[in-house]
Short mmCIF file of C-alpha atoms in Angstrom, two decimals:
data_model
loop_
_atom_site.label_atom_id
_atom_site.label_comp_id
_atom_site.label_asym_id
_atom_site.label_seq_id
_atom_site.Cartn_x
_atom_site.Cartn_y
_atom_site.Cartn_z
CA GLY A 1 -9.04 14.55 8.85
CA GLN A 2 -6.37 13.65 6.40
CA SER A 3 -6.73 13.55 2.64
CA LEU A 4 -4.57 13.45 -0.45
CA GLU A 5 -5.42 14.54 -3.96
CA GLN A 6 -3.76 13.36 -7.13
CA PRO A 7 -4.89 13.27 -10.76
CA SER A 8 -6.78 10.14 -11.71
CA GLU A 9 -5.08 9.61 -15.06
CA VAL A 10 -2.00 10.79 -16.93
CA THR A 11 -0.93 9.83 -20.43
CA ALA A 12 2.53 10.34 -21.92
CA VAL A 13 4.70 8.92 -24.70
CA GLU A 14 7.77 6.77 -24.41
CA GLY A 15 10.91 8.76 -23.70
CA ALA A 16 9.02 11.72 -22.31
CA ILE A 17 8.97 13.18 -18.79
CA VAL A 18 5.85 13.11 -16.67
CA GLN A 19 5.04 14.69 -13.32
CA ILE A 20 2.39 13.30 -10.98
CA ASN A 21 1.28 15.82 -8.39
CA CYS A 22 -0.04 15.17 -4.90
CA THR A 23 -1.50 17.69 -2.49
CA TYR A 24 -2.30 16.70 1.04
CA GLN A 25 -4.16 17.91 4.09
CA THR A 26 -2.95 16.47 7.36
CA SER A 27 -2.78 17.38 11.02
CA GLY A 28 0.70 16.18 11.82
CA PHE A 29 3.03 15.38 8.95
CA TYR A 30 5.56 12.59 8.87
CA GLY A 31 6.64 12.60 5.26
CA LEU A 32 5.26 11.73 1.83
CA SER A 33 5.76 8.33 0.22
CA TRP A 34 5.17 7.09 -3.31
CA TYR A 35 4.20 3.60 -4.39
CA GLN A 36 3.90 2.02 -7.83
CA GLN A 37 1.44 -0.74 -8.61
CA HIS A 38 1.19 -2.60 -11.89
CA ASP A 39 -2.10 -4.18 -12.89
CA GLY A 40 -2.52 -7.41 -10.96
CA GLY A 41 0.61 -6.73 -8.92
CA ALA A 42 1.47 -5.53 -5.45
CA PRO A 43 2.35 -1.95 -4.51
CA THR A 44 6.08 -1.31 -4.56
CA PHE A 45 7.74 1.45 -2.55
CA LEU A 46 9.39 4.09 -4.75
CA SER A 47 10.43 6.97 -2.52
CA TYR A 48 9.97 8.89 0.69
CA ASN A 49 10.42 12.60 1.40
CA ALA A 50 10.43 13.92 4.94
CA LEU A 51 12.17 17.21 4.19
CA ASP A 52 11.67 19.80 1.46
CA GLY A 53 13.49 19.26 -1.78
CA LEU A 54 14.14 16.75 -4.48
CA GLU A 55 15.17 13.12 -3.98
CA GLU A 56 16.49 11.32 -7.04
CA THR A 57 16.60 7.59 -7.60
CA GLY A 58 17.54 6.72 -11.14
CA ARG A 59 14.83 7.77 -13.59
CA PHE A 60 12.44 8.61 -10.74
CA SER A 61 12.59 11.71 -8.54
CA SER A 62 10.28 12.89 -5.80
CA PHE A 63 9.82 16.41 -4.55
CA LEU A 64 8.27 17.83 -1.39
CA SER A 65 7.25 21.32 -0.32
CA ARG A 66 5.90 21.19 3.23
CA SER A 67 4.89 24.85 3.21
CA ASP A 68 2.65 24.17 0.18
CA SER A 69 1.51 20.71 1.38
CA TYR A 70 2.52 19.50 -2.04
CA GLY A 71 4.71 16.91 -3.59
CA TYR A 72 5.28 15.29 -6.94
CA LEU A 73 6.77 12.23 -8.53
CA LEU A 74 8.82 12.87 -11.66
CA LEU A 75 9.40 10.05 -14.09
CA GLN A 76 12.01 10.63 -16.80
CA GLU A 77 12.82 8.73 -19.99
CA LEU A 78 9.48 7.00 -19.78
CA GLN A 79 9.33 3.35 -20.71
CA MET A 80 6.32 1.20 -21.53
CA LYS A 81 6.88 -0.71 -18.29
CA ASP A 82 6.21 2.49 -16.34
CA SER A 83 2.51 2.13 -17.19
CA ALA A 84 1.03 1.54 -13.76
CA SER A 85 -0.87 3.18 -10.93
CA TYR A 86 1.04 5.54 -8.67
CA PHE A 87 -0.08 6.31 -5.13
CA CYS A 88 1.12 9.03 -2.82
CA ALA A 89 0.74 8.32 0.89
CA VAL A 90 1.26 9.96 4.26
CA ARG A 91 1.47 8.45 7.70
CA ASP A 92 -1.60 9.04 9.84
CA ARG A 93 -1.68 11.96 12.28
CA HIS A 94 -1.02 9.75 15.30
CA ASN A 95 2.26 8.64 13.73
CA THR A 96 1.27 4.99 13.79
CA GLY A 97 2.12 2.55 11.02
CA LYS A 98 -1.07 3.43 9.18
CA LEU A 99 -0.56 4.94 5.73
CA ILE A 100 -3.22 7.17 4.20
CA PHE A 101 -3.15 6.65 0.44
CA GLY A 102 -4.29 8.97 -2.31
CA GLN A 103 -6.76 7.56 -4.82
CA GLY A 104 -3.98 6.80 -7.26
CA THR A 105 -2.92 8.07 -10.66
CA THR A 106 -3.05 5.70 -13.60
CA LEU A 107 -0.15 6.41 -15.93
CA GLN A 108 -0.45 5.19 -19.48
CA VAL A 109 2.72 5.29 -21.56
CA LYS A 110 2.15 5.17 -25.29
CA PRO A 111 4.68 4.24 -27.98
CA ASP B 1 15.60 -12.03 1.73
CA THR B 2 13.58 -8.90 0.92
CA GLU B 3 10.34 -10.62 0.10
CA VAL B 4 6.90 -10.93 1.59
CA THR B 5 5.17 -14.13 0.55
CA GLN B 6 1.46 -14.83 0.61
CA THR B 7 -0.56 -17.99 0.12
CA PRO B 8 -2.76 -18.84 -1.59
CA LYS B 9 -2.53 -16.67 -4.71
CA HIS B 10 -6.18 -17.21 -5.50
CA LEU B 11 -9.06 -18.36 -3.31
CA VAL B 12 -12.69 -19.02 -4.13
CA MET B 13 -14.97 -19.68 -1.20
CA GLY B 14 -18.63 -19.92 -0.39
CA MET B 15 -20.30 -17.79 2.23
CA THR B 16 -20.35 -20.65 4.76
CA ASN B 17 -16.71 -21.65 4.34
CA LYS B 18 -13.82 -21.05 6.71
CA LYS B 19 -10.45 -20.34 5.18
CA SER B 20 -7.18 -18.69 6.11
CA LEU B 21 -4.76 -16.43 4.30
CA LYS B 22 -1.09 -16.68 5.20
CA CYS B 23 1.74 -14.17 5.03
CA GLU B 24 5.42 -14.57 5.82
CA GLN B 25 8.45 -12.28 5.91
CA HIS B 26 12.03 -12.88 6.97
CA MET B 27 13.32 -9.34 6.92
CA GLY B 28 13.15 -8.93 10.69
CA HIS B 29 10.36 -6.40 10.34
CA ARG B 30 8.37 -5.85 13.51
CA ALA B 31 5.26 -4.33 11.93
CA MET B 32 2.92 -6.34 9.71
CA TYR B 33 -0.26 -5.24 7.99
CA TRP B 34 -3.35 -6.57 6.27
CA TYR B 35 -4.90 -4.48 3.50
CA LYS B 36 -7.94 -4.97 1.31
CA GLN B 37 -7.90 -3.56 -2.20
CA LYS B 38 -10.75 -3.27 -4.65
CA ALA B 39 -10.17 -2.69 -8.34
CA LYS B 40 -8.99 0.81 -9.25
CA LYS B 41 -8.85 1.82 -5.58
CA PRO B 42 -5.98 2.34 -3.14
CA PRO B 43 -5.16 -0.30 -0.52
CA GLU B 44 -7.44 0.01 2.50
CA LEU B 45 -5.87 -0.81 5.85
CA MET B 46 -7.54 -3.52 7.90
CA PHE B 47 -5.13 -4.47 10.70
CA VAL B 48 -1.68 -3.57 11.99
CA TYR B 49 0.46 -5.79 14.19
CA SER B 50 3.39 -4.21 15.96
CA TYR B 51 5.81 -6.48 17.81
CA GLU B 52 3.29 -9.32 17.43
CA LYS B 53 0.51 -7.37 19.13
CA LEU B 54 -2.56 -6.04 17.37
CA SER B 55 -2.15 -2.26 17.40
CA ILE B 56 -4.76 -1.14 14.86
CA ASN B 57 -8.11 -2.65 13.89
CA GLU B 58 -9.84 -0.40 11.38
CA SER B 59 -13.32 -1.41 12.54
CA VAL B 60 -13.14 -4.55 10.44
CA PRO B 61 -16.13 -6.93 10.70
CA SER B 62 -15.54 -9.91 12.98
CA ARG B 63 -15.81 -12.32 10.06
CA PHE B 64 -12.16 -11.33 9.49
CA SER B 65 -9.90 -12.50 12.31
CA PRO B 66 -6.17 -11.74 12.24
CA GLU B 67 -3.50 -13.73 14.02
CA CYS B 68 0.24 -13.19 14.44
CA PRO B 69 1.77 -16.49 15.65
CA ASN B 70 5.31 -15.07 15.61
CA SER B 71 7.28 -12.13 14.28
CA SER B 72 7.54 -13.64 10.78
CA LEU B 73 4.02 -14.88 10.25
CA LEU B 74 0.65 -13.24 9.85
CA ASN B 75 -2.63 -15.00 9.21
CA LEU B 76 -6.09 -13.78 8.31
CA HIS B 77 -8.89 -16.15 9.18
CA LEU B 78 -12.05 -15.83 7.14
CA HIS B 79 -15.49 -17.04 8.11
CA ALA B 80 -18.98 -16.39 6.79
CA LEU B 81 -17.81 -13.84 4.24
CA GLN B 82 -20.08 -11.89 1.94
CA PRO B 83 -19.74 -11.48 -1.84
CA GLU B 84 -18.74 -7.83 -1.30
CA ASP B 85 -15.65 -9.09 0.54
CA SER B 86 -14.27 -10.25 -2.80
CA ALA B 87 -11.05 -8.29 -3.30
CA LEU B 88 -7.27 -8.49 -3.37
CA TYR B 89 -5.92 -9.01 0.15
CA LEU B 90 -2.43 -7.67 0.61
CA CYS B 91 -0.01 -8.30 3.41
CA ALA B 92 2.82 -5.86 4.09
CA SER B 93 5.64 -5.44 6.55
CA SER B 94 7.94 -2.63 7.65
CA GLN B 95 10.61 -1.75 10.15
CA ASP B 96 8.55 -0.68 13.15
CA ARG B 97 6.44 2.23 11.81
CA GLY B 98 8.59 2.69 8.75
CA ASN B 99 7.42 4.59 5.74
CA GLU B 100 8.71 1.91 3.43
CA GLN B 101 6.25 -0.93 3.49
CA PHE B 102 7.04 -4.12 1.63
CA PHE B 103 3.95 -5.69 0.10
CA GLY B 104 3.33 -9.31 -0.74
CA PRO B 105 1.78 -10.31 -4.09
CA GLY B 106 -1.65 -10.62 -2.54
CA THR B 107 -4.42 -13.20 -2.44
CA ARG B 108 -7.21 -12.69 -4.96
CA LEU B 109 -10.34 -13.70 -3.02
CA THR B 110 -13.69 -14.43 -4.61
CA VAL B 111 -16.70 -15.07 -2.38
CA LEU B 112 -19.60 -16.80 -4.08
#
């Protein structure tokens, strides 16, 4: 089957850097995505990595190592508004539109 | 227009009621999805429509009935729901089987 593991909670202070890790087990790999979801809100796409390396988008970066079945989301210069749940996701092994989500990491940013 | 809209925002229904959730997108996306999300859990896929045809049904009970009238619209018809069906129902769309899915704000459903 396919599964993803990520920490359930992370706490950091404003202005700091935080890394949210995601390890996955899949048969067939079509890239790793990250989504952000604020309480009461909808998931919002943050990034997608199909190849190894770091992708940077503003304060957020995402990294992938296919040989290690591992990726992470890096959030820099943390702001209070970054407090949210973060989900990593992979496409299912049949390469359909189905995303398999991790259980989510709740990030709490403190002043 | 890079938005997925959903109506209603909130819905309270009894177990004998029939109601429908609606979803609309005008991004030209050809894949549309229904998800169910419980508190503190990830979205759980229910249905996928690809080019207006149902391509995935994740063994969802028949009391949930999806419909895709055209490439911009997706409905979810609800009938004889159970209290455990109370959840946030999210609609999403993407370019074909794209990795970037655009989610609507969801319908918060409460079944009494």
